[in-house]
Coordinates of C-alpha atoms in Angstrom, one line a residue:
X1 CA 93.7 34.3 348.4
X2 CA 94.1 38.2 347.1
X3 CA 93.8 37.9 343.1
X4 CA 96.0 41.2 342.0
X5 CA 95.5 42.5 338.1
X6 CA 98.8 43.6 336.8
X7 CA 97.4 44.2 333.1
X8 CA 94.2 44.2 332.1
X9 CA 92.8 41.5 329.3
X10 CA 92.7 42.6 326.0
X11 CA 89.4 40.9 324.2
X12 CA 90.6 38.7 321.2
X13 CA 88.1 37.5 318.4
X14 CA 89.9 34.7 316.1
X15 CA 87.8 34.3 313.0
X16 CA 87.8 30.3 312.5
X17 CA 85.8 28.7 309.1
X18 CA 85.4 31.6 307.2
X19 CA 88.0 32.0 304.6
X20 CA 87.8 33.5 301.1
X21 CA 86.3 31.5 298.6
X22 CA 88.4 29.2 296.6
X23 CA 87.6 26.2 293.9
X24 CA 85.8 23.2 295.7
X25 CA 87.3 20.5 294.7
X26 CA 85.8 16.5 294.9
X27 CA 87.4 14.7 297.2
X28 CA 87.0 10.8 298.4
X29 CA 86.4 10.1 301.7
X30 CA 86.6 12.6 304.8
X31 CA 89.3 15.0 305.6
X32 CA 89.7 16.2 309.5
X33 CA 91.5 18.8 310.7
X34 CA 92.5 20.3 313.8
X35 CA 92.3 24.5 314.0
X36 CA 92.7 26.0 317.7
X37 CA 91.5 22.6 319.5
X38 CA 88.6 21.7 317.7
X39 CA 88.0 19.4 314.9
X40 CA 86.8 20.6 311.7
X41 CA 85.6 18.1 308.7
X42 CA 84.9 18.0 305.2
X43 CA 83.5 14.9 303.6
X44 CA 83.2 14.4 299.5
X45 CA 83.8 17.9 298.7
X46 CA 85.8 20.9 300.3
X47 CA 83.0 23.0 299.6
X48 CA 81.4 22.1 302.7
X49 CA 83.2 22.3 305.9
X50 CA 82.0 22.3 309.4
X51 CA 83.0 21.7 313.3
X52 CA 82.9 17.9 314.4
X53 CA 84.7 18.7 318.1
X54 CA 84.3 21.9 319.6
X55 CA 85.8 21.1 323.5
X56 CA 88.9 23.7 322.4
X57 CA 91.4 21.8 324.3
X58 CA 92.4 19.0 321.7
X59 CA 96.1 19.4 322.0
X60 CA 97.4 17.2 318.5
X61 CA 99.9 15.2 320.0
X62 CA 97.4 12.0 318.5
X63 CA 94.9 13.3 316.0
X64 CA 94.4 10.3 313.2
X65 CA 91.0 9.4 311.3
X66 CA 90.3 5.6 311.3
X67 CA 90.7 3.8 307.9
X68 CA 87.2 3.8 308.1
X69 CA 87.2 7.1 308.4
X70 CA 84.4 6.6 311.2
X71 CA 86.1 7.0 314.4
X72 CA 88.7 10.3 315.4
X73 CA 91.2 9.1 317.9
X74 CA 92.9 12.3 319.6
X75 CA 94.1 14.4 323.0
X76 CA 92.6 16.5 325.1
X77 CA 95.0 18.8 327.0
X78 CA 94.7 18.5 331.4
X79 CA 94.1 21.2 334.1
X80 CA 94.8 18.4 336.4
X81 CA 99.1 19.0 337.8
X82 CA 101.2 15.5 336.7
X83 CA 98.5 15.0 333.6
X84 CA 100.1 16.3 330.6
X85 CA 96.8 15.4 328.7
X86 CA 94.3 12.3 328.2
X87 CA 93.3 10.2 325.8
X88 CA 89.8 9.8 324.0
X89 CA 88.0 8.5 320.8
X90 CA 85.0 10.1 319.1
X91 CA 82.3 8.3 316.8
X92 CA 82.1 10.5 313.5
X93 CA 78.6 8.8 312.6
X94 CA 76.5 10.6 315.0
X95 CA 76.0 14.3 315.2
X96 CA 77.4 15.9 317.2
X97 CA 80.1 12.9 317.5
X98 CA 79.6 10.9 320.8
X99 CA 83.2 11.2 322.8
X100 CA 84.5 8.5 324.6
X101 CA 87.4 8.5 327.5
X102 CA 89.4 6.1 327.0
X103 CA 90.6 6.2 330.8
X104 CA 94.9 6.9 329.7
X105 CA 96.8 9.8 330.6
X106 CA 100.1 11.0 329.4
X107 CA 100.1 10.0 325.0
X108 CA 102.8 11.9 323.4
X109 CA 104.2 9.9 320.5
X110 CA 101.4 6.5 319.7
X111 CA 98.0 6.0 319.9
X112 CA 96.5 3.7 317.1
X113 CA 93.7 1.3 316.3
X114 CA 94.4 -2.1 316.0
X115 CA 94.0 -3.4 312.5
X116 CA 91.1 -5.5 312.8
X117 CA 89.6 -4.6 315.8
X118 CA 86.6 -3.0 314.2
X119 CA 88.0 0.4 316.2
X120 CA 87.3 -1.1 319.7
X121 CA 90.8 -1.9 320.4
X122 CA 93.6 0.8 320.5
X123 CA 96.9 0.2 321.2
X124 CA 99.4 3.2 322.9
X125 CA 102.9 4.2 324.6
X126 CA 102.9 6.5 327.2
X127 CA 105.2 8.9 329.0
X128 CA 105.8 10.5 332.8
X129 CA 105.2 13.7 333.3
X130 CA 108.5 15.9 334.3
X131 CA 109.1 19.7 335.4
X132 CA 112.0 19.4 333.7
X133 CA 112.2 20.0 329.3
X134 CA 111.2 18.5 327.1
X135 CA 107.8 17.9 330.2
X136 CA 108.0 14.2 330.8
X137 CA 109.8 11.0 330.3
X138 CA 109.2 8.7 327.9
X139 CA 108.0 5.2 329.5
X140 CA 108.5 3.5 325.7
X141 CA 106.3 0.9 326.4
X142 CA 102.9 -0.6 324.5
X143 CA 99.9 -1.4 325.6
X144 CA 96.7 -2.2 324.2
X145 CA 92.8 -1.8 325.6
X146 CA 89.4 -2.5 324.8
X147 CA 86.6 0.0 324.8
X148 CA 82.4 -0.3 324.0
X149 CA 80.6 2.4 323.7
X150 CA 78.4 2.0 326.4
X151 CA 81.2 3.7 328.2
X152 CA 83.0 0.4 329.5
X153 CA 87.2 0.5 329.1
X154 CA 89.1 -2.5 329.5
X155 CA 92.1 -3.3 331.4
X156 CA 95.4 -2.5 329.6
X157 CA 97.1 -5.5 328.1
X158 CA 101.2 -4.6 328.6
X159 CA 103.0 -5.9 325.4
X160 CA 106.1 -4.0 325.6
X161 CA 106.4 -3.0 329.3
X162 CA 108.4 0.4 330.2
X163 CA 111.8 0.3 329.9
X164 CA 114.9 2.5 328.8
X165 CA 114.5 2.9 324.9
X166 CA 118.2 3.3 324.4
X167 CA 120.4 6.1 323.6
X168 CA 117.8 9.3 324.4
X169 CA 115.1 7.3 325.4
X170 CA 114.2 9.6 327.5
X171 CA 111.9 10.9 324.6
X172 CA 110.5 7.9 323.4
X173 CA 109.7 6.0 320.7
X174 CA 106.4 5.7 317.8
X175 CA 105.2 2.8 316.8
X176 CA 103.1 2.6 313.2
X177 CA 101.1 -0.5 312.3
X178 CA 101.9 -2.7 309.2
X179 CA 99.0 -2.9 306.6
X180 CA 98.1 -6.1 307.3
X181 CA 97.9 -5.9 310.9
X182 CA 100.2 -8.5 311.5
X183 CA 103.2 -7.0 311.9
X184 CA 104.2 -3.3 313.4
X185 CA 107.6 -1.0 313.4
X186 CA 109.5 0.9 316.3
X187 CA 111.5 4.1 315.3
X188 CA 113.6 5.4 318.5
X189 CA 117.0 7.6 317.9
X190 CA 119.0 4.8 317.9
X191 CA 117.3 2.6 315.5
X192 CA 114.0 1.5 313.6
X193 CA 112.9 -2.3 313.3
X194 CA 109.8 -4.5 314.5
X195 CA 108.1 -5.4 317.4
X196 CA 108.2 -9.2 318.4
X197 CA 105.0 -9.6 319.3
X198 CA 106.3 -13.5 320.5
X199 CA 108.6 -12.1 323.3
X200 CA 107.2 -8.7 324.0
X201 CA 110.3 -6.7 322.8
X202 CA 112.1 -5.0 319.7
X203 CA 113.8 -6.5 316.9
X204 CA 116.4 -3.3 315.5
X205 CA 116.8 -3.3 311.6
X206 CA 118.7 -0.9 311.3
X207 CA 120.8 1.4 314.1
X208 CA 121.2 4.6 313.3
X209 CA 123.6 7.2 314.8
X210 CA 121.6 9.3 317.8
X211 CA 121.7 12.7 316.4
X212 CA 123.4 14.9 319.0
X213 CA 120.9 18.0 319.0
X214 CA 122.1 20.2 322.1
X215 CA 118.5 20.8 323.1
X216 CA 116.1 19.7 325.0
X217 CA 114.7 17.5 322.4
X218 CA 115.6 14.2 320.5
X219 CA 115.4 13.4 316.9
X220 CA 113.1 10.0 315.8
X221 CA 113.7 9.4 312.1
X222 CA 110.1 9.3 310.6
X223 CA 108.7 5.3 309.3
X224 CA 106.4 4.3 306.5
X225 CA 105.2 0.8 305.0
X226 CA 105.0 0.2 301.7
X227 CA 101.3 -0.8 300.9
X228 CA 101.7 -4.1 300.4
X229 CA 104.0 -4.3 303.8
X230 CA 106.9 -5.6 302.0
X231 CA 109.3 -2.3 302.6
X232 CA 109.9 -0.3 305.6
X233 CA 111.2 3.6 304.6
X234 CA 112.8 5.5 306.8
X235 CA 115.5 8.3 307.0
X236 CA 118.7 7.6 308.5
X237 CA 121.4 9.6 309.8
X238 CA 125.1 8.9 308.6
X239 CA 128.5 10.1 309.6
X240 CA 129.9 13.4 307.6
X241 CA 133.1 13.0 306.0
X242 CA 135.9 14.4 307.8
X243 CA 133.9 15.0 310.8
X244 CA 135.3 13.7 314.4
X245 CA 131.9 13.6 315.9
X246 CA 129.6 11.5 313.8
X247 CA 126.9 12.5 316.3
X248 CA 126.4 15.6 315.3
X249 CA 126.6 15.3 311.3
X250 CA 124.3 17.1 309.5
X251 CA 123.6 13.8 306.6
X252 CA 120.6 12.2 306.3
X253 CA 119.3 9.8 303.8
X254 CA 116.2 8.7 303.1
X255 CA 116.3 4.9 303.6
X256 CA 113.6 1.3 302.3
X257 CA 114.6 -1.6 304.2
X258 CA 113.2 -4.9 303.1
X259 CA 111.4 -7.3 305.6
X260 CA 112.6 -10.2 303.8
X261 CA 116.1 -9.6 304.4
X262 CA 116.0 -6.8 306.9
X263 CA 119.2 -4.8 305.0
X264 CA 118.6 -1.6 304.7
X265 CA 119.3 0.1 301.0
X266 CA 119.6 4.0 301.0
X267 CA 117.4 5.1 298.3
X268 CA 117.7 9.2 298.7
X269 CA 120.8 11.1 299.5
X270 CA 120.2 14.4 301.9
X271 CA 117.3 14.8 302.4
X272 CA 117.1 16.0 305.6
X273 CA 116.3 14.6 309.4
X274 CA 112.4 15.6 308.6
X275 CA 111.8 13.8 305.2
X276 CA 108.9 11.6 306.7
X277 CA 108.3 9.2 303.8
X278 CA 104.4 8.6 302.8
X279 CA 103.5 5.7 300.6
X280 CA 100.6 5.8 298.5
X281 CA 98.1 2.7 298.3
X282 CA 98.6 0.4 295.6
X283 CA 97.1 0.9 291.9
X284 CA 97.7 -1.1 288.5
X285 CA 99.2 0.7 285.8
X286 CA 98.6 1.1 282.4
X287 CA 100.9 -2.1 282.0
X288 CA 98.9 -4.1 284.3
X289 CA 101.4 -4.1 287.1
X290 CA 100.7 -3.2 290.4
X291 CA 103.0 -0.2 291.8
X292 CA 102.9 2.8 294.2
X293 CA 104.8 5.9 295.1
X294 CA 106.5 7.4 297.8
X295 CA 106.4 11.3 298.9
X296 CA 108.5 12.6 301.2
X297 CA 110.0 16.2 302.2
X298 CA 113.2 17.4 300.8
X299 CA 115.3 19.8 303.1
X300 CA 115.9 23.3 301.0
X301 CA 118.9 23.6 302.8
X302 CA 119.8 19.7 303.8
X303 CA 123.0 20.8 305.9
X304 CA 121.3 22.9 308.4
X305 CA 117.7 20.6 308.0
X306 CA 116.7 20.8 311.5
X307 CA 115.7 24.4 310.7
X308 CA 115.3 24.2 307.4
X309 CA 111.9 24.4 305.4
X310 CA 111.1 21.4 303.4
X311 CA 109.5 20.7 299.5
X312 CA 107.0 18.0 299.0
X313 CA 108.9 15.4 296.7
X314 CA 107.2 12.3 295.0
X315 CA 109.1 9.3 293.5
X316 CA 107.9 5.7 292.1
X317 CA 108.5 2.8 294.2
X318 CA 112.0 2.1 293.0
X319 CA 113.3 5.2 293.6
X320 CA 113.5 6.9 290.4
X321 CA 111.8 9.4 288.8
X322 CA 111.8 11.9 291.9
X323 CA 109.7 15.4 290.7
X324 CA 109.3 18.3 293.2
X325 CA 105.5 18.8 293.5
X326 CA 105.7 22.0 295.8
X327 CA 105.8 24.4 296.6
X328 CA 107.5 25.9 293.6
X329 CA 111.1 27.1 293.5
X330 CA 111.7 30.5 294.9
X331 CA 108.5 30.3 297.0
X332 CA 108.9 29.3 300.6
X333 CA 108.7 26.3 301.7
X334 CA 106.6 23.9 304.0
X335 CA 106.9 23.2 307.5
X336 CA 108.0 19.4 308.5
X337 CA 105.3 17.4 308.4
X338 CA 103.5 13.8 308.0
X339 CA 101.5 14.2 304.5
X340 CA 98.5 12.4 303.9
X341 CA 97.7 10.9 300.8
X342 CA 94.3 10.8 299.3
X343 CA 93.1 7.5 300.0
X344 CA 92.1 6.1 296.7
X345 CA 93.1 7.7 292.9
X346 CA 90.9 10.8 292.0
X347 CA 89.5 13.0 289.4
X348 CA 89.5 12.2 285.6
X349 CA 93.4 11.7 285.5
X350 CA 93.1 8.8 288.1
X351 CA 95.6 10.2 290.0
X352 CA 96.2 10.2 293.9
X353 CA 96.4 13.5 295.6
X354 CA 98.5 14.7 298.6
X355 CA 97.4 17.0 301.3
X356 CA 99.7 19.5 302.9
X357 CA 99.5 22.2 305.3
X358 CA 101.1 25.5 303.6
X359 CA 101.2 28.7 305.8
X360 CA 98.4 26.9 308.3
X361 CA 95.8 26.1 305.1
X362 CA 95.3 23.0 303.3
X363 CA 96.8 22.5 299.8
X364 CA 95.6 19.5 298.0
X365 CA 98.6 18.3 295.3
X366 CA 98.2 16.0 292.3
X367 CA 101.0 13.6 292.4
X368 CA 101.6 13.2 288.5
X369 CA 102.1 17.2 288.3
X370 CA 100.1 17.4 285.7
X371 CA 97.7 19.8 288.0
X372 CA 98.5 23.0 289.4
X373 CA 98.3 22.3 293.2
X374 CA 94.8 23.5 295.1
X375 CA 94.1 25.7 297.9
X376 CA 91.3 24.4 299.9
X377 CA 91.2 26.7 303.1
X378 CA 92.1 30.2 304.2
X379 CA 91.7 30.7 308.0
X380 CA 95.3 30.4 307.7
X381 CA 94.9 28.1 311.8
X382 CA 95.3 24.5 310.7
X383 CA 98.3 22.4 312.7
X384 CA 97.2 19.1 311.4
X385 CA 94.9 16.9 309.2
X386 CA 94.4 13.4 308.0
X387 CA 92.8 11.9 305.3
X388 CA 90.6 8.5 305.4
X389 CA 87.6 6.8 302.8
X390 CA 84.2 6.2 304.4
X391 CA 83.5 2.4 304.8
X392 CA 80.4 1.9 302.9

């Protein structure tokens, strides 16, 4: 084979980790994040950051910290042809962290620990791959396997098996775990409920109206619990007024539905397709009741949201009270994204922070306002984080 060199390489040095110095700020628990497929982590305080994973091929499709915060669950991307990428788990208590394959190929959407399972179990969806856009098709089923860490990886145990997903199910469908283990959710285009566990198959909540996008992609409305597993929020996509094709309107609202009664209440008008509601954990107010709040992205521009940049909003459990956090008006705005919430109240205010990623850095938020919002990181390379308390 005759190797012929149309243009010659230009040598490119990417500085990673070094960044000007800002404010370090105390923080509980560990923050990871990924910059140009490696793992990077700071743990009790930003002022000290350093590289967990360095294989360079992490790909962020599944990147999530245990609630532990002792185990990184994530993607490597394949050389191999008809292996879009693999799945593994790395131990975050030894150094360097021991990695472990967890023997599945082809994780695009889910990949999660099952509650309970002391981080040996993990449960996942997987997808075929396709020459064709968007690169595979989605399988929408769940499994779940055992792993040791001698190496050993169980069979997979099918609980959903594949099947069509519905309207666009050709992308696929994310699952997310309820807090108690006991119960988890489904969002697909056409609808968000609960998986029934008793016979292997899903239980719709609510059906939503597949948005019509006229690409090679599909929308999945982002899902949330509540902390105490008592609400399910969601966005959902509603028919525009006057409009003959309700598949293409441009209204979304973001959405709680109740497990008690499954009926879904709509809680926040436009706020765009990308609002992906966060709940924080529970706290006890000054009252003595316990209560949480809810962040989630507001579209600046909710009729064209799909391309629209997004504010972080924060509002108490009932709805009200809904304050802009950031970034402030007449600056630009943040990229869609899952926030993470610090995992337990912080500083002297007793007050829960939110992580972002602004402009590829990390911006640590205070969600009473009362603090002017933190820049943690300036490498400026940063596609995602998460944000989990060390079991002691």
């Amino acid at each position: 084979m005759k190797s012929v060199v149309i243009q010659e390489a230009i040598p490119e040095i990417v500085m990673v980790g070094v960044q000007t110095p800002f404010s370090p700020v105390d923080i509980p628990g560990r923050i990871v994040d990924l910059i140009g497929g490696n793992a990077w982590l700071m743990e009790e305080t930003t002022a000290y950051r350093r590289t967990v994973i360095t294989t360079g091929n992490m790909d962020g499709r599944i990147f999530s910290v245990s609630e532990d915060g002792t185990w990184l669950r994530f993607t490597r991307r394949s050389d191999e042809e008809e292996i879009i990428n693999t799945l593994w788990a790395a131990s975050l208590e030894t150094d360097p962290p021991q990695l472990f394959d967890l023997g599945v190929e082809n994780v695009i959407h889910f990949a999660d620990w099952v509650p309970g399972s002391k981080n040996n179990r993990v449960a996942f969806s997987t997808v075929e791959p396709r020459a064709t856009a968007p690169g595979w098709q989605a399988n929408n089923d769940l499994n779940i396997l055992t792993f040791s860490t001698s190496g050993w990886v169980s069979q997979w145990e099918e609980i959903i098996e594949p099947n069509a997903g519905g309207i666009y199910g050709w992308w696929g469908a994310n699952f997310l775990w309820g807090p108690d283990g006991e119960e988890m959710a489904f969002a697909r285009p056409d609808g968000v409920g609960l998986v029934d566990f008793e016979n292997n198959t899903f239980n719709a909540l609510m059906e939503i109206i597949p948005l019509q996008t006229g690409a090679d992609w599909a929308w999945v409305p982002g899902i949330n619990w509540s902390p105490d597993g008592k609400t399910l929020f969601t966005v959902n996509h509603l028919p525009q007024d006057g409009s003959e094709s309700p598949e293409e309107s441009p209204v979304f609202d973001l959405s709680a539905i109740p497990i008690a009664d499954g009926i879904p209440i709509y809680i926040t008008p436009q706020t765009g397709m990308f609002a992906y509601p966060s709940a924080s954990q529970s706290r006890i107010t000054n009252n003595g009741e316990e209560a949480h709040e809810v962040a989630y992205l507001q579209a600046v521009f909710p009729m064209q949201s799909d391309n629209s940049r997004y504010r972080l909003t924060v509002m108490d459990r009932d709805a009200s009270n809904p304050v802009v956090l950031f970034p402030n008006q007449g600056e630009q705005g943040i990229d869609p994204q899952q926030v993470s919430w610090s995992p337990v109240p912080t500083g002297e205010s007793k007050d829960f922070l939110i992580a972002v990623i602004h402009q590829g850095n990390i911006w640590l938020i205070d969600s009473s306002n009362q603090l002017p919002p933190v820049q943690v990181t300036g490498d400026g390379l940063i596609s995602r984080l998460d944000w989990q308390l060390i079991d002691s």
